[in-house]
CSV table of N, CA and C in Angstrom, one decimal:
chain,number,residue,atom,x,y,z
H,23,MET,N,21.2,30.1,24.2
H,23,MET,CA,19.9,30.0,23.4
H,23,MET,C,20.2,29.7,21.9
H,24,ASP,N,21.3,30.4,21.4
H,24,ASP,CA,21.6,30.1,20.0
H,24,ASP,C,22.1,28.7,19.7
H,25,LYS,N,22.7,28.1,20.7
H,25,LYS,CA,23.2,26.7,20.6
H,25,LYS,C,22.0,25.8,20.5
H,26,TRP,N,20.9,26.1,21.2
H,26,TRP,CA,19.7,25.2,21.2
H,26,TRP,C,19.1,25.3,19.8
H,27,ILE,N,19.0,26.5,19.3
H,27,ILE,CA,18.4,26.7,17.9
H,27,ILE,C,19.2,26.0,16.9
H,28,ILE,N,20.5,26.1,17.0
H,28,ILE,CA,21.4,25.4,16.0
H,28,ILE,C,21.2,23.8,16.1
H,29,LEU,N,21.1,23.4,17.4
H,29,LEU,CA,20.9,21.9,17.6
H,29,LEU,C,19.6,21.5,17.0
H,30,ILE,N,18.5,22.2,17.3
H,30,ILE,CA,17.2,21.8,16.8
H,30,ILE,C,17.1,21.8,15.3
H,31,VAL,N,17.7,22.9,14.7
H,31,VAL,CA,17.7,23.0,13.2
H,31,VAL,C,18.5,21.8,12.6
H,32,SER,N,19.6,21.5,13.3
H,32,SER,CA,20.5,20.4,12.8
H,32,SER,C,19.7,19.0,12.8
H,33,ILE,N,19.0,18.8,13.9
H,33,ILE,CA,18.2,17.6,14.1
H,33,ILE,C,17.1,17.5,13.0
H,34,LEU,N,16.4,18.6,12.8
H,34,LEU,CA,15.4,18.7,11.8
H,34,LEU,C,15.9,18.4,10.4
H,35,MET,N,17.1,19.0,10.1
H,35,MET,CA,17.7,18.8,8.8
H,35,MET,C,18.1,17.3,8.6
H,36,LEU,N,18.7,16.7,9.6
H,36,LEU,CA,19.1,15.3,9.6
H,36,LEU,C,17.9,14.4,9.4
H,37,THR,N,16.8,14.6,10.1
H,37,THR,CA,15.7,13.7,10.0
H,37,THR,C,15.0,14.0,8.6
H,38,GLY,N,15.0,15.2,8.1
H,38,GLY,CA,14.5,15.4,6.8
H,38,GLY,C,15.2,14.8,5.7
H,39,CYS,N,16.5,14.6,5.9
H,39,CYS,CA,17.4,14.0,4.8
H,39,CYS,C,17.5,12.5,4.9
H,40,ARG,N,16.7,11.9,5.8
H,40,ARG,CA,16.8,10.4,5.9
H,40,ARG,C,16.2,9.7,4.7
H,41,PRO,N,16.7,8.6,4.3
H,41,PRO,CA,16.1,7.9,3.2
H,41,PRO,C,14.7,7.4,3.4
H,42,ALA,N,14.0,7.1,2.3
H,42,ALA,CA,12.7,6.6,2.5
H,42,ALA,C,12.6,5.4,3.4
H,43,VAL,N,11.5,5.2,4.1
H,43,VAL,CA,11.4,4.2,5.1
H,43,VAL,C,11.4,2.8,4.5
H,44,SER,N,10.9,2.7,3.2
H,44,SER,CA,10.8,1.5,2.6
H,44,SER,C,12.2,1.0,2.2
H,45,GLU,N,12.7,0.0,2.9
H,45,GLU,CA,14.0,-0.5,2.6
H,45,GLU,C,14.0,-1.6,1.6
H,46,GLU,N,15.1,-1.9,0.9
H,46,GLU,CA,15.1,-2.9,-0.1
H,46,GLU,C,14.9,-4.3,0.5
H,47,ASN,N,15.3,-4.6,1.7
H,47,ASN,CA,15.2,-5.9,2.3
H,47,ASN,C,13.9,-6.1,3.0
H,48,HIS,N,13.0,-5.1,3.0
H,48,HIS,CA,11.7,-5.2,3.6
H,48,HIS,C,10.6,-4.9,2.6
H,49,LEU,N,9.5,-5.7,2.6
H,49,LEU,CA,8.3,-5.3,1.9
H,49,LEU,C,7.3,-4.8,2.9
H,50,ARG,N,6.9,-3.5,2.7
H,50,ARG,CA,6.1,-2.9,3.7
H,50,ARG,C,4.7,-2.7,3.2
H,51,LEU,N,3.7,-3.3,3.8
H,51,LEU,CA,2.3,-3.2,3.5
H,51,LEU,C,1.6,-2.4,4.6
H,52,LEU,N,1.0,-1.3,4.2
H,52,LEU,CA,0.3,-0.4,5.1
H,52,LEU,C,-1.2,-0.5,4.9
H,53,PHE,N,-1.9,-0.9,5.9
H,53,PHE,CA,-3.4,-1.0,5.9
H,53,PHE,C,-4.0,0.2,6.6
H,54,PHE,N,-5.0,0.8,6.1
H,54,PHE,CA,-5.7,1.9,6.7
H,54,PHE,C,-7.2,1.5,6.9
H,55,THR,N,-7.5,1.1,8.1
H,55,THR,CA,-8.9,0.7,8.4
H,55,THR,C,-9.0,0.7,9.9
H,56,ASP,N,-10.2,1.0,10.4
H,56,ASP,CA,-10.5,1.0,11.8
H,56,ASP,C,-10.8,-0.4,12.3
H,57,LYS,N,-10.9,-1.4,11.4
H,57,LYS,CA,-11.4,-2.7,11.8
H,57,LYS,C,-10.3,-3.7,12.2
H,58,ALA,N,-9.2,-3.7,11.7
H,58,ALA,CA,-8.2,-4.8,11.8
H,58,ALA,C,-7.0,-4.4,12.7
H,59,MET,N,-7.2,-3.5,13.6
H,59,MET,CA,-6.1,-3.1,14.5
H,59,MET,C,-5.6,-4.3,15.3
H,60,GLY,N,-4.3,-4.4,15.3
H,60,GLY,CA,-3.6,-5.5,16.1
H,60,GLY,C,-3.5,-6.8,15.4
H,61,GLN,N,-3.9,-6.9,14.1
H,61,GLN,CA,-3.8,-8.2,13.4
H,61,GLN,C,-2.7,-8.2,12.4
H,62,GLU,N,-1.7,-7.4,12.7
H,62,GLU,CA,-0.5,-7.4,11.8
H,62,GLU,C,0.2,-8.8,11.7
H,63,ALA,N,0.4,-9.4,12.8
H,63,ALA,CA,1.1,-10.7,12.8
H,63,ALA,C,0.4,-11.8,11.9
H,64,GLU,N,-0.9,-11.8,12.0
H,64,GLU,CA,-1.6,-12.8,11.2
H,64,GLU,C,-1.5,-12.6,9.7
H,65,ILE,N,-1.5,-11.3,9.3
H,65,ILE,CA,-1.4,-11.0,7.9
H,65,ILE,C,0.1,-11.3,7.4
H,66,GLU,N,1.0,-10.9,8.3
H,66,GLU,CA,2.5,-11.2,7.9
H,66,GLU,C,2.7,-12.7,7.8
H,67,GLN,N,2.2,-13.4,8.7
H,67,GLN,CA,2.3,-14.9,8.6
H,67,GLN,C,1.7,-15.5,7.4
H,68,PHE,N,0.5,-15.0,7.1
H,68,PHE,CA,-0.2,-15.5,5.9
H,68,PHE,C,0.6,-15.2,4.6
H,69,LEU,N,1.1,-14.0,4.5
H,69,LEU,CA,1.8,-13.6,3.3
H,69,LEU,C,3.2,-14.3,3.2
H,70,ALA,N,3.8,-14.5,4.4
H,70,ALA,CA,5.1,-15.2,4.4
H,70,ALA,C,4.9,-16.7,3.9
H,71,GLU,N,3.7,-17.3,4.3
H,71,GLU,CA,3.5,-18.7,3.9
H,71,GLU,C,3.1,-18.7,2.4
H,72,GLN,N,2.3,-17.7,1.9
H,72,GLN,CA,1.8,-17.7,0.5
H,72,GLN,C,2.9,-17.2,-0.5
H,73,VAL,N,3.6,-16.3,-0.1
H,73,VAL,CA,4.6,-15.7,-1.0
H,73,VAL,C,6.0,-15.9,-0.5
H,74,LYS,N,6.7,-16.7,-1.1
H,74,LYS,CA,8.1,-17.0,-0.7
H,74,LYS,C,9.0,-15.9,-1.2
H,75,LEU,N,9.4,-15.0,-0.3
H,75,LEU,CA,10.2,-13.9,-0.7
H,75,LEU,C,11.5,-13.9,0.1
H,76,ASN,N,12.5,-13.3,-0.4
H,76,ASN,CA,13.8,-13.2,0.3
H,76,ASN,C,13.8,-11.9,1.1
H,77,LYS,N,12.7,-11.4,1.4
H,77,LYS,CA,12.5,-10.2,2.1
H,77,LYS,C,11.6,-10.4,3.4
H,78,THR,N,11.8,-9.5,4.3
H,78,THR,CA,10.9,-9.5,5.5
H,78,THR,C,9.7,-8.8,5.1
H,79,ILE,N,8.5,-9.4,5.5
H,79,ILE,CA,7.2,-8.7,5.2
H,79,ILE,C,6.8,-8.0,6.5
H,80,ASP,N,6.7,-6.7,6.4
H,80,ASP,CA,6.2,-5.9,7.5
H,80,ASP,C,4.8,-5.3,7.2
H,81,VAL,N,3.9,-5.6,8.0
H,81,VAL,CA,2.5,-5.1,7.9
H,81,VAL,C,2.3,-4.2,9.0
H,82,SER,N,1.7,-3.0,8.7
H,82,SER,CA,1.3,-2.0,9.7
H,82,SER,C,-0.1,-1.7,9.4
H,83,ILE,N,-0.9,-1.6,10.5
H,83,ILE,CA,-2.3,-1.2,10.4
H,83,ILE,C,-2.6,0.0,11.1
H,84,TYR,N,-3.1,1.0,10.4
H,84,TYR,CA,-3.4,2.3,11.0
H,84,TYR,C,-4.9,2.6,11.0
H,85,PRO,N,-5.3,3.4,11.9
H,85,PRO,CA,-6.8,3.9,11.9
H,85,PRO,C,-7.0,4.6,10.6
H,86,LEU,N,-8.3,4.5,10.2
H,86,LEU,CA,-8.7,5.2,8.9
H,86,LEU,C,-8.6,6.7,9.1
H,87,SER,N,-7.5,7.3,8.5
H,87,SER,CA,-7.3,8.7,8.7
H,87,SER,C,-6.6,9.3,7.4
H,88,ARG,N,-7.3,10.2,6.8
H,88,ARG,CA,-6.7,10.8,5.6
H,88,ARG,C,-5.4,11.5,5.9
H,89,GLU,N,-5.2,12.1,7.0
H,89,GLU,CA,-4.0,12.8,7.4
H,89,GLU,C,-2.9,11.8,7.5
H,90,LYS,N,-3.1,10.7,8.3
H,90,LYS,CA,-2.0,9.7,8.5
H,90,LYS,C,-1.6,9.1,7.1
H,91,PHE,N,-2.6,8.8,6.3
H,91,PHE,CA,-2.4,8.2,5.0
H,91,PHE,C,-1.5,9.2,4.2
H,92,SER,N,-1.8,10.4,4.2
H,92,SER,CA,-1.1,11.4,3.4
H,92,SER,C,0.3,11.6,3.9
H,93,VAL,N,0.5,11.6,5.2
H,93,VAL,CA,1.9,11.7,5.8
H,93,VAL,C,2.7,10.5,5.4
H,94,LEU,N,2.2,9.3,5.6
H,94,LEU,CA,3.0,8.1,5.3
H,94,LEU,C,3.3,8.0,3.8
H,95,LEU,N,2.4,8.4,3.0
H,95,LEU,CA,2.6,8.4,1.5
H,95,LEU,C,3.7,9.4,1.2
H,96,ALA,N,3.6,10.6,1.8
H,96,ALA,CA,4.7,11.6,1.5
H,96,ALA,C,6.0,11.2,2.0
H,97,GLU,N,6.1,10.4,3.1
H,97,GLU,CA,7.3,9.9,3.7
H,97,GLU,C,7.8,8.7,2.9
H,98,ARG,N,7.0,8.2,1.9
H,98,ARG,CA,7.4,7.0,1.2
H,98,ARG,C,7.6,5.8,2.1
H,99,ALA,N,6.7,5.7,3.1
H,99,ALA,CA,6.8,4.7,4.2
H,99,ALA,C,6.5,3.3,3.8
H,100,GLY,N,5.8,3.1,2.7
H,100,GLY,CA,5.4,1.7,2.3
H,100,GLY,C,5.6,1.4,0.9
H,101,ASP,N,5.5,0.1,0.6
H,101,ASP,CA,5.5,-0.4,-0.8
H,101,ASP,C,4.1,-0.6,-1.3
H,102,VAL,N,3.2,-1.0,-0.4
H,102,VAL,CA,1.8,-1.3,-0.8
H,102,VAL,C,0.9,-0.6,0.2
H,103,TYR,N,-0.1,0.1,-0.3
H,103,TYR,CA,-1.1,0.8,0.6
H,103,TYR,C,-2.4,0.2,0.4
H,104,VAL,N,-3.1,-0.3,1.4
H,104,VAL,CA,-4.4,-0.9,1.4
H,104,VAL,C,-5.3,-0.1,2.2
H,105,ALA,N,-6.3,0.5,1.6
H,105,ALA,CA,-7.2,1.4,2.3
H,105,ALA,C,-8.7,1.2,1.8
H,106,GLU,N,-9.6,1.7,2.5
H,106,GLU,CA,-10.9,1.7,2.1
H,106,GLU,C,-11.0,2.7,0.9
H,107,PRO,N,-11.9,2.3,-0.1
H,107,PRO,CA,-11.9,3.1,-1.4
H,107,PRO,C,-12.0,4.6,-1.3
H,108,GLY,N,-12.7,5.1,-0.4
H,108,GLY,CA,-12.9,6.6,-0.3
H,108,GLY,C,-11.6,7.3,0.0
H,109,LEU,N,-10.6,6.6,0.6
H,109,LEU,CA,-9.4,7.2,1.0
H,109,LEU,C,-8.4,7.4,-0.2
H,110,VAL,N,-8.5,6.5,-1.2
H,110,VAL,CA,-7.5,6.6,-2.3
H,110,VAL,C,-8.1,7.1,-3.6
H,111,GLU,N,-9.4,7.3,-3.7
H,111,GLU,CA,-10.0,7.6,-4.9
H,111,GLU,C,-9.4,8.9,-5.6
H,112,GLY,N,-9.0,9.8,-4.9
H,112,GLY,CA,-8.4,11.0,-5.4
H,112,GLY,C,-7.1,10.8,-6.0
H,113,LEU,N,-6.4,9.8,-5.6
H,113,LEU,CA,-5.0,9.5,-6.1
H,113,LEU,C,-5.0,8.7,-7.4
H,114,LEU,N,-6.1,8.1,-7.7
H,114,LEU,CA,-6.1,7.1,-8.8
H,114,LEU,C,-6.0,7.8,-10.2
H,115,THR,N,-6.3,9.1,-10.3
H,115,THR,CA,-6.1,9.7,-11.6
H,115,THR,C,-4.8,10.5,-11.7
H,116,GLN,N,-4.0,10.5,-10.7
H,116,GLN,CA,-2.8,11.2,-10.6
H,116,GLN,C,-1.6,10.4,-11.1
H,117,ASN,N,-0.5,11.0,-11.4
H,117,ASN,CA,0.7,10.3,-11.7
H,117,ASN,C,1.3,9.8,-10.4
H,118,GLY,N,2.1,8.8,-10.5
H,118,GLY,CA,2.8,8.3,-9.4
H,118,GLY,C,2.4,7.0,-8.8
H,119,LEU,N,1.5,6.3,-9.5
H,119,LEU,CA,1.0,5.0,-9.1
H,119,LEU,C,1.4,3.9,-10.2
H,120,THR,N,1.7,2.7,-9.7
H,120,THR,CA,2.1,1.7,-10.6
H,120,THR,C,0.8,1.0,-11.2
H,121,PRO,N,0.7,0.9,-12.5
H,121,PRO,CA,-0.4,0.2,-13.1
H,121,PRO,C,-0.4,-1.3,-12.6
H,122,LEU,N,-1.6,-1.8,-12.3
H,122,LEU,CA,-1.8,-3.1,-11.8
H,122,LEU,C,-2.6,-4.0,-12.7
H,123,ASP,N,-2.6,-3.6,-14.0
H,123,ASP,CA,-3.4,-4.3,-15.0
H,123,ASP,C,-3.0,-5.8,-15.1
H,124,GLU,N,-1.8,-6.2,-15.0
H,124,GLU,CA,-1.4,-7.5,-15.2
H,124,GLU,C,-1.9,-8.5,-14.1
H,125,LEU,N,-2.3,-7.9,-12.9
H,125,LEU,CA,-2.9,-8.7,-11.9
H,125,LEU,C,-4.4,-9.0,-12.1
H,126,MET,N,-5.1,-8.1,-12.7
H,126,MET,CA,-6.5,-8.3,-13.0
H,126,MET,C,-6.8,-7.7,-14.3
H,127,PRO,N,-6.5,-8.4,-15.4
H,127,PRO,CA,-6.8,-7.9,-16.7
H,127,PRO,C,-8.3,-8.1,-17.0
H,128,VAL,N,-8.9,-7.1,-17.8
H,128,VAL,CA,-10.3,-7.1,-18.0
H,128,VAL,C,-10.7,-8.5,-18.7
H,129,SER,N,-9.9,-9.1,-19.5
H,129,SER,CA,-10.3,-10.3,-20.1
H,129,SER,C,-10.5,-11.4,-19.1
H,130,ALA,N,-9.8,-11.4,-18.0
H,130,ALA,CA,-10.0,-12.5,-17.0
H,130,ALA,C,-11.0,-12.1,-15.9
H,131,TYR,N,-11.1,-10.8,-15.6
H,131,TYR,CA,-11.9,-10.3,-14.6
H,131,TYR,C,-12.8,-9.1,-15.1
H,132,PRO,N,-13.8,-9.4,-15.9
H,132,PRO,CA,-14.6,-8.3,-16.5
H,132,PRO,C,-15.1,-7.3,-15.5
H,133,PHE,N,-15.3,-7.6,-14.2
H,133,PHE,CA,-15.9,-6.7,-13.3
H,133,PHE,C,-14.9,-5.5,-13.0
H,134,VAL,N,-13.6,-5.7,-13.3
H,134,VAL,CA,-12.7,-4.6,-13.0
H,134,VAL,C,-12.7,-3.5,-14.1
H,135,GLN,N,-13.4,-3.7,-15.2
H,135,GLN,CA,-13.5,-2.7,-16.2
H,135,GLN,C,-13.9,-1.3,-15.6
H,136,GLU,N,-14.8,-1.3,-14.7
H,136,GLU,CA,-15.2,0.0,-14.1
H,136,GLU,C,-14.1,0.6,-13.2
H,137,HIS,N,-13.1,-0.2,-12.8
H,137,HIS,CA,-12.0,0.4,-12.0
H,137,HIS,C,-10.8,0.9,-12.8
H,138,TYR,N,-10.9,0.7,-14.1
H,138,TYR,CA,-9.8,1.2,-15.0
H,138,TYR,C,-10.0,2.7,-15.0
H,139,ILE,N,-8.9,3.4,-14.8
H,139,ILE,CA,-9.0,4.9,-14.7
H,139,ILE,C,-8.1,5.5,-15.7
H,140,THR,N,-8.5,6.7,-16.3
H,140,THR,CA,-7.6,7.4,-17.2
H,140,THR,C,-6.8,8.4,-16.3
H,141,ASN,N,-5.4,8.3,-16.5
H,141,ASN,CA,-4.5,9.1,-15.8
H,141,ASN,C,-4.6,10.5,-16.4
H,142,ASN,N,-4.8,11.5,-15.5
H,142,ASN,CA,-5.0,12.9,-16.0
H,142,ASN,C,-3.7,13.4,-16.7
H,143,LYS,N,-2.6,13.0,-16.2
H,143,LYS,CA,-1.3,13.6,-16.8
H,143,LYS,C,-0.9,12.8,-18.1
H,144,THR,N,-1.0,11.5,-18.1
H,144,THR,CA,-0.5,10.7,-19.2
H,144,THR,C,-1.6,10.4,-20.2
H,145,GLY,N,-2.9,10.4,-19.8
H,145,GLY,CA,-4.0,10.0,-20.7
H,145,GLY,C,-4.1,8.5,-20.9
H,146,GLU,N,-3.2,7.8,-20.2
H,146,GLU,CA,-3.3,6.3,-20.3
H,146,GLU,C,-4.4,5.8,-19.4
H,147,ARG,N,-5.0,4.7,-19.8
H,147,ARG,CA,-6.0,4.0,-19.0
H,147,ARG,C,-5.5,2.7,-18.4
H,148,HIS,N,-5.5,2.7,-17.1
H,148,HIS,CA,-4.9,1.5,-16.4
H,148,HIS,C,-5.7,1.2,-15.1
H,149,LEU,N,-5.4,0.1,-14.5
H,149,LEU,CA,-5.9,-0.2,-13.2
H,149,LEU,C,-4.9,0.2,-12.2
H,150,TYR,N,-5.1,1.4,-11.6
H,150,TYR,CA,-4.2,1.9,-10.6
H,150,TYR,C,-4.5,1.5,-9.2
H,151,GLY,N,-5.8,1.3,-9.0
H,151,GLY,CA,-6.3,0.9,-7.7
H,151,GLY,C,-6.9,-0.5,-7.8
H,152,LEU,N,-6.3,-1.5,-7.2
H,152,LEU,CA,-6.8,-2.8,-7.3
H,152,LEU,C,-7.9,-3.0,-6.3
H,153,PRO,N,-9.1,-3.4,-6.8
H,153,PRO,CA,-10.2,-3.6,-5.9
H,153,PRO,C,-10.1,-4.9,-5.2
H,154,LEU,N,-10.3,-4.9,-3.9
H,154,LEU,CA,-10.1,-6.2,-3.2
H,154,LEU,C,-11.4,-6.4,-2.4
H,155,GLN,N,-12.1,-7.5,-2.8
H,155,GLN,CA,-13.3,-7.9,-2.1
H,155,GLN,C,-12.9,-8.9,-1.1
H,156,THR,N,-12.8,-8.5,0.2
H,156,THR,CA,-12.2,-9.4,1.2
H,156,THR,C,-12.9,-10.7,1.3
H,157,ASP,N,-14.2,-10.8,1.0
H,157,ASP,CA,-14.9,-12.0,1.2
H,157,ASP,C,-14.7,-13.0,0.0
H,158,GLN,N,-14.0,-12.5,-1.1
H,158,GLN,CA,-13.7,-13.3,-2.2
H,158,GLN,C,-12.2,-13.4,-2.4
H,159,SER,N,-11.4,-13.1,-1.4
H,159,SER,CA,-10.0,-13.1,-1.5
H,159,SER,C,-9.4,-14.0,-0.5
H,160,ALA,N,-8.1,-14.0,-0.4
H,160,ALA,CA,-7.4,-14.8,0.6
H,160,ALA,C,-7.8,-14.4,2.1
H,161,PHE,N,-8.3,-13.2,2.3
H,161,PHE,CA,-8.8,-12.8,3.6
H,161,PHE,C,-10.0,-13.6,4.0
H,162,ALA,N,-10.7,-14.2,3.1
H,162,ALA,CA,-11.9,-14.9,3.4
H,162,ALA,C,-11.6,-16.2,4.3
H,163,HIS,N,-10.4,-16.7,4.1
H,163,HIS,CA,-9.9,-17.9,4.8
H,163,HIS,C,-9.3,-17.5,6.2
H,164,LEU,N,-9.0,-16.3,6.4
H,164,LEU,CA,-8.4,-15.8,7.7
H,164,LEU,C,-9.5,-15.2,8.6
H,165,ASP,N,-9.3,-15.3,9.8
H,165,ASP,CA,-10.2,-14.8,10.8
H,165,ASP,C,-9.8,-13.4,11.1
H,166,LEU,N,-9.9,-12.5,10.1
H,166,LEU,CA,-9.5,-11.1,10.3
H,166,LEU,C,-10.7,-10.2,10.2
H,167,ALA,N,-10.7,-9.1,10.9
H,167,ALA,CA,-11.7,-8.1,10.8
H,167,ALA,C,-11.4,-7.0,9.8
H,168,ILE,N,-11.4,-7.4,8.5
H,168,ILE,CA,-11.1,-6.5,7.4
H,168,ILE,C,-12.4,-6.0,6.8
H,169,PRO,N,-12.5,-4.8,6.4
H,169,PRO,CA,-13.7,-4.3,5.7
H,169,PRO,C,-14.0,-5.1,4.4
H,170,GLU,N,-15.2,-5.1,4.0
H,170,GLU,CA,-15.6,-5.9,2.8
H,170,GLU,C,-14.9,-5.4,1.5
H,171,GLU,N,-14.7,-4.1,1.4
H,171,GLU,CA,-14.1,-3.6,0.2
H,171,GLU,C,-12.8,-2.8,0.6
H,172,MET,N,-11.8,-3.1,-0.1
H,172,MET,CA,-10.5,-2.3,0.1
H,172,MET,C,-10.0,-2.0,-1.3
H,173,THR,N,-9.1,-1.0,-1.4
H,173,THR,CA,-8.4,-0.7,-2.6
H,173,THR,C,-6.9,-0.7,-2.3
H,174,ILE,N,-6.2,-1.3,-3.2
H,174,ILE,CA,-4.8,-1.5,-3.1
H,174,ILE,C,-4.1,-0.6,-4.1
H,175,ILE,N,-3.1,0.2,-3.7
H,175,ILE,CA,-2.3,0.9,-4.6
H,175,ILE,C,-0.8,0.6,-4.3
H,176,VAL,N,0.0,0.7,-5.4
H,176,VAL,CA,1.5,0.5,-5.3
H,176,VAL,C,2.1,1.8,-5.9
H,177,PRO,N,2.6,2.6,-5.0
H,177,PRO,CA,3.2,3.9,-5.5
H,177,PRO,C,4.4,3.6,-6.4
H,178,SER,N,4.7,4.4,-7.4
H,178,SER,CA,5.8,4.2,-8.3
H,178,SER,C,7.1,4.3,-7.6
H,179,PHE,N,7.2,5.0,-6.4
H,179,PHE,CA,8.5,5.1,-5.7
H,179,PHE,C,8.9,3.8,-5.0
H,180,SER,N,8.0,2.8,-5.0
H,180,SER,CA,8.3,1.5,-4.3
H,180,SER,C,9.5,0.9,-4.9
H,181,GLN,N,10.4,0.5,-4.0
H,181,GLN,CA,11.7,-0.2,-4.4
H,181,GLN,C,11.4,-1.7,-4.6
H,182,ASN,N,10.2,-2.1,-4.3
H,182,ASN,CA,9.9,-3.6,-4.3
H,182,ASN,C,8.7,-3.9,-5.1
H,183,LYS,N,8.6,-3.3,-6.3
H,183,LYS,CA,7.4,-3.5,-7.1
H,183,LYS,C,7.2,-5.0,-7.5
H,184,LYS,N,8.2,-5.7,-7.9
H,184,LYS,CA,8.1,-7.1,-8.2
H,184,LYS,C,7.5,-7.9,-7.1
H,185,GLU,N,8.1,-7.7,-5.9
H,185,GLU,CA,7.6,-8.4,-4.7
H,185,GLU,C,6.2,-8.0,-4.3
H,186,SER,N,6.0,-6.7,-4.5
H,186,SER,CA,4.6,-6.2,-4.2
H,186,SER,C,3.6,-6.8,-5.0
H,187,LEU,N,3.8,-7.0,-6.3
H,187,LEU,CA,2.9,-7.6,-7.2
H,187,LEU,C,2.7,-9.1,-6.8
H,188,ARG,N,3.7,-9.8,-6.4
H,188,ARG,CA,3.6,-11.2,-6.0
H,188,ARG,C,2.7,-11.3,-4.7
H,189,ALA,N,2.9,-10.4,-3.8
H,189,ALA,CA,2.1,-10.3,-2.6
H,189,ALA,C,0.7,-10.0,-2.9
H,190,LEU,N,0.4,-9.1,-3.8
H,190,LEU,CA,-0.9,-8.8,-4.2
H,190,LEU,C,-1.6,-10.0,-4.9
H,191,GLN,N,-0.9,-10.7,-5.7
H,191,GLN,CA,-1.4,-11.9,-6.3
H,191,GLN,C,-1.9,-12.9,-5.3
H,192,ALA,N,-1.1,-13.0,-4.2
H,192,ALA,CA,-1.5,-14.0,-3.1
H,192,ALA,C,-2.8,-13.4,-2.4
H,193,LEU,N,-2.9,-12.1,-2.3
H,193,LEU,CA,-4.1,-11.6,-1.6
H,193,LEU,C,-5.4,-11.7,-2.4
H,194,ILE,N,-5.3,-11.6,-3.7
H,194,ILE,CA,-6.5,-11.7,-4.5
H,194,ILE,C,-6.9,-13.1,-4.9
H,195,ASN,N,-6.1,-14.1,-4.7
H,195,ASN,CA,-6.4,-15.4,-5.1
H,195,ASN,C,-7.1,-16.1,-3.9
């Protein structure tokens, strides 16, 4: 019996010590929506054509679930998280997100002024959640079942921030 307990504890410790899922040679985009299940390949192909990266683009689509979102965020499983606005609104005022101001500055996109948020910890005002109107973005040209409004965040732990921003630029144009 003691051998089994030691084995189980060892396995749990090893899995808990594994590195973040987001690897340097992969750009991981995680979508959280009930509408686009099974359309990962189309999004991956579109991004691969639009954004020439020296990395593999991995898209995963999960059902809309606060629990799944929280678990994958805690595991640092992705570089870019795309979710319906209600799922990420609580994160926007917290530390730990990459500012996305350079992608949608107020001077070029006045409608984003309302999306600029003051970070509670730093007091800085930035665009932490990029609003994505799918009917006015790259998704409008694809035959995908994506909700009309999505919010994109890039956690500060992402190892692929530069590539993430390039992929986001392709999505909003």
